[in-house]
Amino acid sequence: MVPTAPEVLLTAIRGRDQLGIERLLAEDPARAQMRAPGGETLALHCCYVGAPELASLFLRQRGPDACEAAALGLVDALRQIIGNDDDARVLRSSDGWTPLHLAAFFGHEDAVALLIDLGAPLDAHSTNATRNTPLHAALAGATKPGIVRRLVFAGADVAAHGAHRVTPLHLAASRGDAALCDLLIARGAEVHAVMEDGTTPAMMATARGFAELGARLAAMPLEPGDAG
């Protein structure tokens, strides 16, 4: 079992304290290979806490894996990794994400395009509590329209359910993004899809302060298969 990084190192990462991290790694270089409490590598943890510029400090003794390269948008490295090992397309991070989930979440459009071209699974569900697809991840994270469109037009399931039966349309509505909502609906998303707690996309939009979008979604006609 890989040991968890000491709190002092995790605090330095959260505080974007590069000098502190370098000092801690100089004291014990093995710390670079430790894991965050969630099980992810420290390079990934840097991305998770909004400090991707620090990830390279933990990759000095090795190259990134496919998940790290995807999260960091390192397209050339990602291409080389998958070229050397085709299974890297479907690699899972220790916390359950595929490279396509991570590239989509962090808004790296070139990495997303490469992964799609190389056949990364569009509808893989994360093996963690969110149970989401890369399309969910794109909408939950950076929400770059270009990435969402790439995934949708490549064939991602616009009606896929994540944990609690959340759909991509719920997430687009929560962002108040009417254009992305329209795209998903045009491609077959269920306008009145219901989460486990009864929340519809219209309700989600309204609850997040997007009353106009919520009203428009609520007024759309019920299609066969909706509200399921």
Coordinates of N, CA and C in Angstrom, one line a residue, residues 56-193:
S56 N 4.3 19.3 -11.7 CA 5.6 18.9 -12.2 C 6.6 18.6 -11.1
L57 N 6.4 19.1 -9.9 CA 7.3 18.9 -8.8 C 7.3 17.4 -8.4
F58 N 6.1 16.8 -8.6 CA 6.0 15.4 -8.3 C 6.2 14.4 -9.4
L59 N 6.6 14.9 -10.6 CA 6.8 14.1 -11.7 C 8.3 14.2 -12.2
R60 N 9.2 14.7 -11.3 CA 10.6 14.8 -11.7 C 11.3 13.5 -11.8
Q61 N 10.8 12.5 -11.0 CA 11.4 11.2 -11.0 C 10.8 10.2 -12.0
R62 N 9.7 10.6 -12.6 CA 9.0 9.7 -13.5 C 8.2 10.6 -14.5
G63 N 7.8 10.0 -15.6 CA 6.8 10.7 -16.4 C 5.4 10.6 -15.9
P64 N 4.5 11.4 -16.4 CA 3.1 11.2 -16.0 C 2.5 10.0 -16.6
D65 N 1.5 9.5 -15.9 CA 0.7 8.4 -16.5 C -0.4 9.1 -17.3
A66 N -1.3 8.2 -18.0 CA -2.3 8.8 -18.9 C -3.3 9.7 -18.2
C67 N -3.6 9.3 -16.9 CA -4.6 10.2 -16.2 C -4.0 11.5 -15.8
E68 N -2.8 11.5 -15.4 CA -2.1 12.7 -15.0 C -1.9 13.6 -16.3
A69 N -1.5 13.0 -17.4 CA -1.3 13.8 -18.6 C -2.6 14.4 -19.1
A70 N -3.7 13.6 -19.0 CA -5.0 14.2 -19.4 C -5.4 15.3 -18.5
A71 N -5.3 15.2 -17.2 CA -5.7 16.2 -16.3 C -4.9 17.5 -16.4
L72 N -3.6 17.3 -16.9 CA -2.7 18.5 -17.1 C -2.8 19.0 -18.5
G73 N -3.5 18.3 -19.4 CA -3.5 18.8 -20.8 C -2.2 18.6 -21.5
L74 N -1.4 17.6 -21.1 CA -0.1 17.3 -21.8 C -0.4 16.4 -23.0
V75 N -0.7 17.0 -24.1 CA -1.2 16.3 -25.3 C -0.1 15.4 -25.8
D76 N 1.1 15.9 -26.0 CA 2.2 15.1 -26.6 C 2.5 13.9 -25.7
A77 N 2.6 14.2 -24.4 CA 2.9 13.1 -23.5 C 1.7 12.0 -23.5
L78 N 0.5 12.5 -23.6 CA -0.6 11.6 -23.7 C -0.6 10.7 -24.9
R79 N -0.2 11.4 -26.1 CA -0.1 10.6 -27.3 C 1.0 9.6 -27.2
Q80 N 2.1 9.9 -26.6 CA 3.2 9.0 -26.5 C 2.8 7.8 -25.6
I81 N 2.2 8.1 -24.5 CA 1.8 7.1 -23.5 C 0.8 6.1 -24.2
I82 N -0.2 6.6 -24.9 CA -1.1 5.7 -25.5 C -0.5 4.9 -26.7
G83 N 0.4 5.6 -27.4 CA 1.1 4.9 -28.4 C 1.9 3.8 -27.9
N84 N 2.5 3.9 -26.7 CA 3.3 2.8 -26.2 C 2.4 1.7 -25.5
D85 N 1.2 2.1 -25.1 CA 0.4 1.2 -24.4 C -1.1 1.5 -24.7
D86 N -1.7 0.8 -25.6 CA -3.1 1.1 -26.0 C -4.1 1.1 -24.8
D87 N -3.8 0.2 -23.8 CA -4.7 0.1 -22.7 C -4.7 1.4 -21.9
A88 N -3.8 2.3 -22.1 CA -3.8 3.6 -21.3 C -5.0 4.4 -21.6
R89 N -5.7 4.1 -22.7 CA -6.9 4.8 -23.1 C -8.0 4.6 -22.0
V90 N -7.9 3.4 -21.4 CA -9.0 3.0 -20.5 C -8.4 2.9 -19.0
L91 N -7.2 3.4 -18.8 CA -6.6 3.5 -17.5 C -7.6 4.2 -16.5
R92 N -7.6 3.7 -15.3 CA -8.4 4.3 -14.2 C -7.4 4.9 -13.2
S93 N -7.7 6.2 -12.9 CA -6.9 6.7 -11.7 C -7.4 5.9 -10.5
S94 N -6.6 6.0 -9.4 CA -7.0 5.2 -8.2 C -8.3 5.7 -7.6
D95 N -8.7 6.9 -8.0 CA -10.0 7.3 -7.5 C -11.1 7.2 -8.6
G96 N -10.9 6.4 -9.6 CA -12.0 6.0 -10.5 C -12.2 6.7 -11.8
W97 N -11.3 7.6 -12.2 CA -11.6 8.4 -13.4 C -10.8 7.8 -14.6
T98 N -11.3 7.9 -15.8 CA -10.5 7.6 -17.0 C -9.8 8.9 -17.5
P99 N -8.9 8.8 -18.4 CA -8.2 10.0 -18.9 C -9.2 10.9 -19.6
L100 N -10.2 10.4 -20.2 CA -11.2 11.3 -20.9 C -12.1 12.1 -19.9
H101 N -12.4 11.4 -18.8 CA -13.1 12.1 -17.7 C -12.3 13.3 -17.2
L102 N -11.0 13.1 -17.0 CA -10.1 14.1 -16.4 C -9.8 15.2 -17.4
A103 N -9.6 14.9 -18.7 CA -9.4 15.9 -19.7 C -10.6 16.8 -19.9
A104 N -11.8 16.1 -19.9 CA -13.0 16.9 -20.0 C -13.3 17.8 -18.9
F105 N -13.1 17.3 -17.7 CA -13.4 18.0 -16.4 C -12.5 19.3 -16.4
F106 N -11.3 19.1 -16.7 CA -10.3 20.2 -16.5 C -10.2 21.1 -17.8
G107 N -11.1 20.8 -18.8 CA -11.2 21.7 -19.9 C -10.1 21.7 -20.9
H108 N -9.4 20.6 -21.1 CA -8.3 20.5 -22.1 C -8.9 19.9 -23.4
E109 N -9.3 20.8 -24.3 CA -10.0 20.4 -25.5 C -9.1 19.6 -26.4
D110 N -7.8 20.0 -26.6 CA -6.9 19.2 -27.4 C -6.8 17.8 -26.9
A111 N -6.7 17.6 -25.6 CA -6.5 16.3 -25.0 C -7.8 15.5 -25.2
V112 N -8.9 16.1 -25.1 CA -10.2 15.5 -25.3 C -10.3 15.0 -26.8
A113 N -9.9 15.9 -27.7 CA -10.0 15.5 -29.1 C -9.1 14.3 -29.4
L114 N -7.9 14.3 -28.8 CA -7.0 13.2 -29.1 C -7.5 11.9 -28.5
L115 N -8.1 12.0 -27.3 CA -8.6 10.8 -26.7 C -9.8 10.2 -27.5
I116 N -10.6 11.1 -28.0 CA -11.8 10.6 -28.8 C -11.2 10.0 -30.1
D117 N -10.3 10.6 -30.7 CA -9.7 10.1 -31.9 C -9.0 8.7 -31.7
L118 N -8.5 8.5 -30.5 CA -7.8 7.3 -30.2 C -8.8 6.2 -29.6
G119 N -10.0 6.5 -29.6 CA -11.0 5.5 -29.2 C -11.2 5.4 -27.7
A120 N -11.0 6.4 -26.9 CA -11.3 6.4 -25.5 C -12.8 6.2 -25.3
P121 N -13.2 5.4 -24.3 CA -14.6 5.1 -24.1 C -15.4 6.3 -23.7
L122 N -16.4 6.7 -24.5 CA -17.2 7.9 -24.3 C -18.2 7.7 -23.2
D123 N -18.6 6.5 -22.9 CA -19.7 6.3 -21.9 C -19.2 5.5 -20.7
A124 N -17.9 5.5 -20.5 CA -17.4 4.8 -19.3 C -17.9 5.6 -18.1
H125 N -18.4 4.9 -17.1 CA -18.8 5.5 -15.8 C -17.7 5.4 -14.8
S126 N -17.5 6.5 -14.1 CA -16.4 6.5 -13.1 C -16.8 5.5 -12.0
T127 N -15.7 4.9 -11.5 CA -15.9 3.9 -10.5 C -15.8 4.5 -9.1
N128 N -16.5 5.6 -8.9 CA -16.5 6.2 -7.6 C -18.0 6.7 -7.3
A129 N -18.2 7.5 -6.3 CA -19.5 7.8 -5.9 C -20.3 8.6 -6.9
T130 N -19.7 9.3 -7.8 CA -20.4 10.1 -8.8 C -21.0 9.2 -9.9
R131 N -20.3 8.1 -10.2 CA -20.8 7.2 -11.3 C -21.1 8.0 -12.6
N132 N -20.3 9.0 -12.9 CA -20.6 9.8 -14.1 C -19.8 9.4 -15.3
T133 N -20.2 10.0 -16.4 CA -19.5 9.7 -17.7 C -18.6 10.9 -18.0
P134 N -17.8 10.8 -19.1 CA -17.0 12.0 -19.4 C -17.9 13.2 -19.8
L135 N -19.1 13.0 -20.3 CA -19.9 14.1 -20.6 C -20.4 14.8 -19.3
H136 N -20.8 14.0 -18.4 CA -21.1 14.6 -17.0 C -19.9 15.4 -16.5
A137 N -18.7 14.8 -16.6 CA -17.5 15.4 -16.1 C -17.3 16.8 -16.8
A138 N -17.5 16.8 -18.1 CA -17.2 18.1 -18.8 C -18.2 19.2 -18.3
L139 N -19.4 18.8 -18.0 CA -20.4 19.8 -17.6 C -20.2 20.1 -16.1
A140 N -19.7 19.2 -15.3 CA -19.5 19.5 -13.9 C -18.2 20.3 -13.6
G141 N -17.3 20.3 -14.6 CA -16.0 20.9 -14.4 C -15.9 22.3 -15.1
A142 N -15.0 22.4 -16.0 CA -14.7 23.6 -16.7 C -15.9 24.1 -17.6
T143 N -16.7 23.1 -18.0 CA -17.9 23.4 -18.9 C -17.5 24.2 -20.1
K144 N -16.5 23.7 -20.8 CA -16.2 24.4 -22.1 C -17.1 23.9 -23.2
P145 N -17.9 24.8 -23.8 CA -18.8 24.3 -24.9 C -18.2 23.5 -26.0
G146 N -17.0 23.8 -26.4 CA -16.3 23.0 -27.4 C -16.1 21.6 -27.0
I147 N -15.8 21.3 -25.8 CA -15.6 20.0 -25.3 C -16.9 19.2 -25.2
V148 N -17.9 19.9 -24.7 CA -19.3 19.3 -24.6 C -19.7 18.9 -26.0
R149 N -19.6 19.8 -27.0 CA -20.0 19.5 -28.4 C -19.2 18.4 -29.0
R150 N -17.9 18.3 -28.7 CA -17.1 17.2 -29.2 C -17.6 15.9 -28.7
L151 N -17.9 15.8 -27.4 CA -18.3 14.6 -26.8 C -19.7 14.2 -27.4
V152 N -20.6 15.2 -27.5 CA -21.9 14.9 -28.0 C -21.9 14.4 -29.4
F153 N -21.2 15.1 -30.3 CA -21.2 14.7 -31.7 C -20.3 13.5 -31.9
A154 N -19.5 13.1 -31.0 CA -18.8 11.9 -31.1 C -19.6 10.7 -30.7
G155 N -20.8 10.9 -30.1 CA -21.7 9.9 -29.8 C -21.9 9.6 -28.3
A156 N -21.5 10.5 -27.4 CA -21.7 10.4 -26.0 C -23.2 10.3 -25.7
D157 N -23.6 9.5 -24.8 CA -25.0 9.3 -24.4 C -25.5 10.5 -23.6
V158 N -26.3 11.3 -24.3 CA -26.8 12.6 -23.6 C -27.8 12.3 -22.5
A159 N -28.3 11.1 -22.4 CA -29.3 10.7 -21.4 C -28.7 9.8 -20.3
A160 N -27.4 9.7 -20.3 CA -26.8 8.8 -19.3 C -27.1 9.3 -17.9
H161 N -27.3 8.3 -17.0 CA -27.5 8.6 -15.6 C -26.2 8.4 -14.8
G162 N -25.9 9.4 -14.0 CA -24.9 9.2 -13.0 C -25.5 8.9 -11.7
A163 N -24.7 9.0 -10.6 CA -25.3 8.8 -9.3 C -26.5 9.6 -9.0
H164 N -27.5 9.1 -8.3 CA -28.7 9.8 -8.0 C -29.5 10.1 -9.3
R165 N -29.2 9.4 -10.4 CA -29.9 9.6 -11.7 C -29.7 11.0 -12.2
V166 N -28.6 11.6 -11.9 CA -28.4 12.9 -12.5 C -28.0 12.7 -14.0
T167 N -28.5 13.6 -14.9 CA -28.2 13.5 -16.3 C -27.3 14.7 -16.7
P168 N -26.7 14.6 -17.9 CA -26.0 15.8 -18.4 C -26.9 17.1 -18.4
L169 N -28.2 16.9 -18.8 CA -29.0 18.1 -18.8 C -29.2 18.7 -17.5
H170 N -29.3 17.9 -16.4 CA -29.3 18.5 -15.1 C -28.1 19.4 -14.8
L171 N -27.0 18.9 -15.3 CA -25.7 19.7 -15.0 C -25.7 20.9 -15.9
A172 N -26.1 20.8 -17.1 CA -26.1 22.0 -18.0 C -27.1 23.1 -17.4
A173 N -28.2 22.6 -16.9 CA -29.2 23.5 -16.4 C -28.7 24.2 -15.1
S174 N -27.9 23.4 -14.3 CA -27.4 24.0 -13.1 C -26.3 25.0 -13.4
R175 N -25.8 25.0 -14.6 CA -24.8 26.0 -15.0 C -25.5 27.2 -15.6
G176 N -26.8 27.1 -15.9 CA -27.6 28.2 -16.5 C -27.2 28.3 -18.0
D177 N -26.7 27.3 -18.6 CA -26.2 27.4 -20.0 C -27.3 26.9 -20.9
A178 N -28.1 27.9 -21.4 CA -29.2 27.6 -22.3 C -28.8 26.9 -23.6
A179 N -27.6 27.4 -24.1 CA -27.2 26.8 -25.4 C -26.8 25.4 -25.3
L180 N -26.1 25.0 -24.2 CA -25.8 23.6 -24.0 C -27.0 22.8 -23.7
C181 N -28.0 23.3 -23.0 CA -29.3 22.6 -22.7 C -29.9 22.4 -24.1
D182 N -30.0 23.4 -24.9 CA -30.6 23.2 -26.2 C -29.9 22.1 -27.0
L183 N -28.6 22.1 -27.0 CA -27.8 21.1 -27.7 C -28.2 19.7 -27.2
L184 N -28.2 19.5 -25.9 CA -28.5 18.2 -25.3 C -29.9 17.7 -25.7
I185 N -30.8 18.7 -25.6 CA -32.2 18.3 -25.9 C -32.3 17.9 -27.4
A186 N -31.7 18.7 -28.2 CA -31.7 18.4 -29.7 C -31.2 17.1 -30.0
R187 N -30.2 16.6 -29.2 CA -29.6 15.3 -29.4 C -30.3 14.2 -28.7
G188 N -31.4 14.5 -28.0 CA -32.2 13.4 -27.4 C -32.3 13.4 -25.9
A189 N -31.7 14.4 -25.2 CA -31.8 14.4 -23.8 C -33.3 14.5 -23.3
E190 N -33.6 13.9 -22.2 CA -35.0 14.0 -21.7 C -35.2 15.3 -20.9
V191 N -36.1 16.1 -21.5 CA -36.2 17.5 -20.9 C -36.7 17.4 -19.4
H192 N -37.5 16.4 -19.1 CA -38.1 16.4 -17.8 C -37.6 15.2 -17.0
A193 N -36.4 14.8 -17.3 CA -35.7 13.7 -16.6 C -35.7 14.0 -15.1

